[in-house]
Amino acid sequence: MLFSEITSKLTGISCPVFGVSWNPPASQRTVARKIITYLEGKRVLYEDLNDEFACSCVKSVLEIKDFLTNQISDIKENSELETYVLGMRTACNAFLSKCHLERENKCEYCHVGTIENMMFTVALGQLRTSFGVMIGQIAKTFGADVEDSLAQIIPD
């Protein structure tokens, strides 16, 4: 999805004083693009649920959380980008709180039809929704393109 398509979908980002265009500092654009590029490779955010295993998803979300935490040091404090990245990290924590990897030494989340599997599916949907909003805002704010696979989670 191109940046122009994303901006036509999202609202709520206001322009600075008197409609003067604003270009974020290059370093923040670079970090924003790095984050989006990383997330484009994380299929837990967009792949069909039937093709995913809960244990692999939990591991992937842990990796995403670690990556986002490492990026925070390169982000301007109290900036929009920091807000979005912290929001994504909070979404990771919420997902991980609902999906514990082991229960009695076996993963119950991978057994289709179990309550645990349904809880996993709901938690993953919530994670994807949160990430879709944040990725859309990052793309709009920093003028970044998003690959179609990841762009499908950006809300209309």
PDB file of C-alpha atoms in Angstrom:
ATOM      1  CA  MET A   1       0.000   0.000   0.000  1.00  0.00           C
ATOM      2  CA  LEU A   2       1.377   3.377  -0.957  1.00  0.00           C
ATOM      3  CA  PHE A   3       1.631   6.307   1.416  1.00  0.00           C
ATOM      4  CA  SER A   4      -0.998   8.196  -0.587  1.00  0.00           C
ATOM      5  CA  GLU A   5      -3.466   5.338  -0.072  1.00  0.00           C
ATOM      6  CA  ILE A   6      -2.796   5.277   3.659  1.00  0.00           C
ATOM      7  CA  THR A   7      -3.361   9.018   4.049  1.00  0.00           C
ATOM      8  CA  SER A   8      -6.715   8.723   2.327  1.00  0.00           C
ATOM      9  CA  LYS A   9      -7.757   6.087   4.895  1.00  0.00           C
ATOM     10  CA  LEU A  10      -6.690   7.730   8.133  1.00  0.00           C
ATOM     11  CA  THR A  11      -7.847  10.857   9.904  1.00  0.00           C
ATOM     12  CA  GLY A  12      -6.915  12.541  13.129  1.00  0.00           C
ATOM     13  CA  ILE A  13      -3.398  13.778  12.455  1.00  0.00           C
ATOM     14  CA  SER A  14      -3.481  17.550  12.416  1.00  0.00           C
ATOM     15  CA  CYS A  15      -1.167  19.822  10.500  1.00  0.00           C
ATOM     16  CA  PRO A  16       0.975  22.323  12.391  1.00  0.00           C
ATOM     17  CA  VAL A  17       0.039  26.011  12.489  1.00  0.00           C
ATOM     18  CA  PHE A  18      -1.794  27.509   9.486  1.00  0.00           C
ATOM     19  CA  GLY A  19      -1.494  24.432   7.327  1.00  0.00           C
ATOM     20  CA  VAL A  20       2.240  24.735   6.862  1.00  0.00           C
ATOM     21  CA  SER A  21       3.575  21.354   5.898  1.00  0.00           C
ATOM     22  CA  TRP A  22       5.838  19.653   8.311  1.00  0.00           C
ATOM     23  CA  ASN A  23       8.535  17.146   7.564  1.00  0.00           C
ATOM     24  CA  PRO A  24       9.718  15.068  10.511  1.00  0.00           C
ATOM     25  CA  PRO A  25      13.446  15.022  11.159  1.00  0.00           C
ATOM     26  CA  ALA A  26      15.290  12.504   8.991  1.00  0.00           C
ATOM     27  CA  SER A  27      16.386  10.456  11.974  1.00  0.00           C
ATOM     28  CA  GLN A  28      12.793   9.931  13.121  1.00  0.00           C
ATOM     29  CA  ARG A  29      11.737   9.020   9.569  1.00  0.00           C
ATOM     30  CA  THR A  30      14.580   6.540   9.442  1.00  0.00           C
ATOM     31  CA  VAL A  31      13.548   4.901  12.711  1.00  0.00           C
ATOM     32  CA  ALA A  32       9.891   4.835  11.625  1.00  0.00           C
ATOM     33  CA  ARG A  33      10.807   3.154   8.334  1.00  0.00           C
ATOM     34  CA  LYS A  34      13.049   0.661  10.168  1.00  0.00           C
ATOM     35  CA  ILE A  35      10.157  -0.287  12.452  1.00  0.00           C
ATOM     36  CA  ILE A  36       7.708  -0.740   9.575  1.00  0.00           C
ATOM     37  CA  THR A  37      10.246  -2.768   7.582  1.00  0.00           C
ATOM     38  CA  TYR A  38      10.795  -5.057  10.564  1.00  0.00           C
ATOM     39  CA  LEU A  39       7.067  -5.527  11.132  1.00  0.00           C
ATOM     40  CA  GLU A  40       6.489  -6.320   7.444  1.00  0.00           C
ATOM     41  CA  GLY A  41       8.422  -9.539   8.035  1.00  0.00           C
ATOM     42  CA  LYS A  42       6.357 -10.574  11.059  1.00  0.00           C
ATOM     43  CA  ARG A  43       3.570 -12.781   9.730  1.00  0.00           C
ATOM     44  CA  VAL A  44       1.982 -13.046  13.173  1.00  0.00           C
ATOM     45  CA  LEU A  45       0.505  -9.627  12.395  1.00  0.00           C
ATOM     46  CA  TYR A  46      -1.234 -10.547   9.146  1.00  0.00           C
ATOM     47  CA  GLU A  47      -1.129 -14.227   8.174  1.00  0.00           C
ATOM     48  CA  ASP A  48      -4.356 -16.265   8.104  1.00  0.00           C
ATOM     49  CA  LEU A  49      -5.102 -17.576  11.603  1.00  0.00           C
ATOM     50  CA  ASN A  50      -5.509 -21.107  10.271  1.00  0.00           C
ATOM     51  CA  ASP A  51      -1.862 -21.050   9.190  1.00  0.00           C
ATOM     52  CA  GLU A  52      -0.523 -19.975  12.581  1.00  0.00           C
ATOM     53  CA  PHE A  53       0.551 -21.970  15.623  1.00  0.00           C
ATOM     54  CA  ALA A  54       0.005 -20.270  18.951  1.00  0.00           C
ATOM     55  CA  CYS A  55       3.443 -21.115  20.349  1.00  0.00           C
ATOM     56  CA  SER A  56       5.184 -19.634  17.294  1.00  0.00           C
ATOM     57  CA  CYS A  57       3.018 -16.524  17.530  1.00  0.00           C
ATOM     58  CA  VAL A  58       3.877 -15.987  21.189  1.00  0.00           C
ATOM     59  CA  LYS A  59       7.577 -16.322  20.384  1.00  0.00           C
ATOM     60  CA  SER A  60       7.212 -13.844  17.512  1.00  0.00           C
ATOM     61  CA  VAL A  61       5.378 -11.316  19.695  1.00  0.00           C
ATOM     62  CA  LEU A  62       8.180 -11.591  22.273  1.00  0.00           C
ATOM     63  CA  GLU A  63      10.666 -10.798  19.477  1.00  0.00           C
ATOM     64  CA  ILE A  64       8.583  -7.826  18.338  1.00  0.00           C
ATOM     65  CA  LYS A  65       8.393  -6.508  21.899  1.00  0.00           C
ATOM     66  CA  ASP A  66      12.184  -6.775  22.297  1.00  0.00           C
ATOM     67  CA  PHE A  67      12.749  -5.041  18.951  1.00  0.00           C
ATOM     68  CA  LEU A  68      10.404  -2.171  19.840  1.00  0.00           C
ATOM     69  CA  THR A  69      12.044  -1.777  23.239  1.00  0.00           C
ATOM     70  CA  ASN A  70      15.447  -1.503  21.561  1.00  0.00           C
ATOM     71  CA  GLN A  71      14.163   1.153  19.140  1.00  0.00           C
ATOM     72  CA  ILE A  72      12.884   3.455  21.888  1.00  0.00           C
ATOM     73  CA  SER A  73      16.384   4.730  22.638  1.00  0.00           C
ATOM     74  CA  ASP A  74      16.590   6.089  19.055  1.00  0.00           C
ATOM     75  CA  ILE A  75      13.258   7.898  19.248  1.00  0.00           C
ATOM     76  CA  LYS A  76      12.813  11.484  20.349  1.00  0.00           C
ATOM     77  CA  GLU A  77      11.300  11.585  23.814  1.00  0.00           C
ATOM     78  CA  ASN A  78       7.608  12.592  23.996  1.00  0.00           C
ATOM     79  CA  SER A  79       7.272  12.423  20.206  1.00  0.00           C
ATOM     80  CA  GLU A  80       4.406  10.964  18.181  1.00  0.00           C
ATOM     81  CA  LEU A  81       6.627   8.073  17.134  1.00  0.00           C
ATOM     82  CA  GLU A  82       7.410   7.268  20.751  1.00  0.00           C
ATOM     83  CA  THR A  83       3.679   7.247  21.528  1.00  0.00           C
ATOM     84  CA  TYR A  84       2.978   4.794  18.693  1.00  0.00           C
ATOM     85  CA  VAL A  85       5.881   2.496  19.581  1.00  0.00           C
ATOM     86  CA  LEU A  86       4.922   2.463  23.257  1.00  0.00           C
ATOM     87  CA  GLY A  87       1.351   1.682  22.187  1.00  0.00           C
ATOM     88  CA  MET A  88       2.558  -1.306  20.150  1.00  0.00           C
ATOM     89  CA  ARG A  89       4.674  -2.524  23.032  1.00  0.00           C
ATOM     90  CA  THR A  90       1.673  -2.227  25.369  1.00  0.00           C
ATOM     91  CA  ALA A  91      -0.355  -4.287  22.874  1.00  0.00           C
ATOM     92  CA  CYS A  92       2.395  -6.941  22.945  1.00  0.00           C
ATOM     93  CA  ASN A  93       2.246  -7.040  26.746  1.00  0.00           C
ATOM     94  CA  ALA A  94      -1.549  -7.371  26.693  1.00  0.00           C
ATOM     95  CA  PHE A  95      -1.314 -10.264  24.226  1.00  0.00           C
ATOM     96  CA  LEU A  96       1.409 -12.003  26.228  1.00  0.00           C
ATOM     97  CA  SER A  97      -0.586 -11.620  29.453  1.00  0.00           C
ATOM     98  CA  LYS A  98      -3.454 -13.530  27.850  1.00  0.00           C
ATOM     99  CA  CYS A  99      -1.350 -16.238  26.169  1.00  0.00           C
ATOM    100  CA  HIS A 100       0.940 -18.171  28.464  1.00  0.00           C
ATOM    101  CA  LEU A 101       3.102 -20.629  26.548  1.00  0.00           C
ATOM    102  CA  GLU A 102       2.864 -23.576  28.870  1.00  0.00           C
ATOM    103  CA  ARG A 103       0.103 -25.067  30.942  1.00  0.00           C
ATOM    104  CA  GLU A 104       0.904 -28.364  32.602  1.00  0.00           C
ATOM    105  CA  ASN A 105       3.965 -28.754  30.333  1.00  0.00           C
ATOM    106  CA  LYS A 106       1.981 -28.643  27.080  1.00  0.00           C
ATOM    107  CA  CYS A 107       0.618 -25.905  24.912  1.00  0.00           C
ATOM    108  CA  GLU A 108      -3.179 -25.810  25.072  1.00  0.00           C
ATOM    109  CA  TYR A 109      -3.446 -22.842  22.716  1.00  0.00           C
ATOM    110  CA  CYS A 110      -2.638 -24.914  19.642  1.00  0.00           C
ATOM    111  CA  HIS A 111      -5.516 -27.354  20.084  1.00  0.00           C
ATOM    112  CA  VAL A 112      -8.353 -26.050  17.924  1.00  0.00           C
ATOM    113  CA  GLY A 113     -11.693 -25.865  19.703  1.00  0.00           C
ATOM    114  CA  THR A 114     -10.299 -25.455  23.210  1.00  0.00           C
ATOM    115  CA  ILE A 115     -11.123 -22.434  25.332  1.00  0.00           C
ATOM    116  CA  GLU A 116      -7.433 -21.567  25.323  1.00  0.00           C
ATOM    117  CA  ASN A 117      -7.355 -21.604  21.522  1.00  0.00           C
ATOM    118  CA  MET A 118     -10.361 -19.277  21.389  1.00  0.00           C
ATOM    119  CA  MET A 119      -8.707 -16.952  23.915  1.00  0.00           C
ATOM    120  CA  PHE A 120      -5.577 -16.968  21.759  1.00  0.00           C
ATOM    121  CA  THR A 121      -7.584 -16.097  18.645  1.00  0.00           C
ATOM    122  CA  VAL A 122      -9.281 -13.155  20.373  1.00  0.00           C
ATOM    123  CA  ALA A 123      -5.982 -11.906  21.838  1.00  0.00           C
ATOM    124  CA  LEU A 124      -4.288 -12.109  18.431  1.00  0.00           C
ATOM    125  CA  GLY A 125      -7.158 -10.173  16.845  1.00  0.00           C
ATOM    126  CA  GLN A 126      -6.801  -7.453  19.467  1.00  0.00           C
ATOM    127  CA  LEU A 127      -3.031  -7.313  18.896  1.00  0.00           C
ATOM    128  CA  ARG A 128      -3.493  -6.987  15.139  1.00  0.00           C
ATOM    129  CA  THR A 129      -6.101  -4.261  15.571  1.00  0.00           C
ATOM    130  CA  SER A 130      -3.824  -2.219  17.833  1.00  0.00           C
ATOM    131  CA  PHE A 131      -0.858  -2.660  15.528  1.00  0.00           C
ATOM    132  CA  GLY A 132      -2.952  -1.749  12.477  1.00  0.00           C
ATOM    133  CA  VAL A 133      -3.902   1.600  13.984  1.00  0.00           C
ATOM    134  CA  MET A 134      -0.343   2.376  15.113  1.00  0.00           C
ATOM    135  CA  ILE A 135       1.273   1.304  11.827  1.00  0.00           C
ATOM    136  CA  GLY A 136      -1.228   3.410   9.899  1.00  0.00           C
ATOM    137  CA  GLN A 137      -0.454   6.450  12.035  1.00  0.00           C
ATOM    138  CA  ILE A 138       3.301   5.942  11.693  1.00  0.00           C
ATOM    139  CA  ALA A 139       3.004   5.568   7.915  1.00  0.00           C
ATOM    140  CA  LYS A 140       0.879   8.696   7.635  1.00  0.00           C
ATOM    141  CA  THR A 141       2.972  10.822   9.983  1.00  0.00           C
ATOM    142  CA  PHE A 142       6.337   9.850   8.518  1.00  0.00           C
ATOM    143  CA  GLY A 143       5.361   9.327   4.870  1.00  0.00           C
ATOM    144  CA  ALA A 144       6.272   5.637   4.776  1.00  0.00           C
ATOM    145  CA  ASP A 145       4.964   2.995   2.400  1.00  0.00           C
ATOM    146  CA  VAL A 146       3.715  -0.282   3.871  1.00  0.00           C
ATOM    147  CA  GLU A 147       3.781  -3.637   2.059  1.00  0.00           C
ATOM    148  CA  ASP A 148       0.324  -4.932   1.165  1.00  0.00           C
ATOM    149  CA  SER A 149       0.581  -7.957   3.463  1.00  0.00           C
ATOM    150  CA  LEU A 150       1.022  -5.756   6.530  1.00  0.00           C
ATOM    151  CA  ALA A 151      -1.184  -2.929   5.216  1.00  0.00           C
ATOM    152  CA  GLN A 152      -4.233  -5.229   5.353  1.00  0.00           C
ATOM    153  CA  ILE A 153      -4.387  -4.731   9.137  1.00  0.00           C
ATOM    154  CA  ILE A 154      -4.592  -0.920   8.815  1.00  0.00           C
ATOM    155  CA  PRO A 155      -8.236   0.016   9.424  1.00  0.00           C
ATOM    156  CA  ASP A 156     -10.244   1.817   6.741  1.00  0.00           C
TER     157      ASP A 156
END
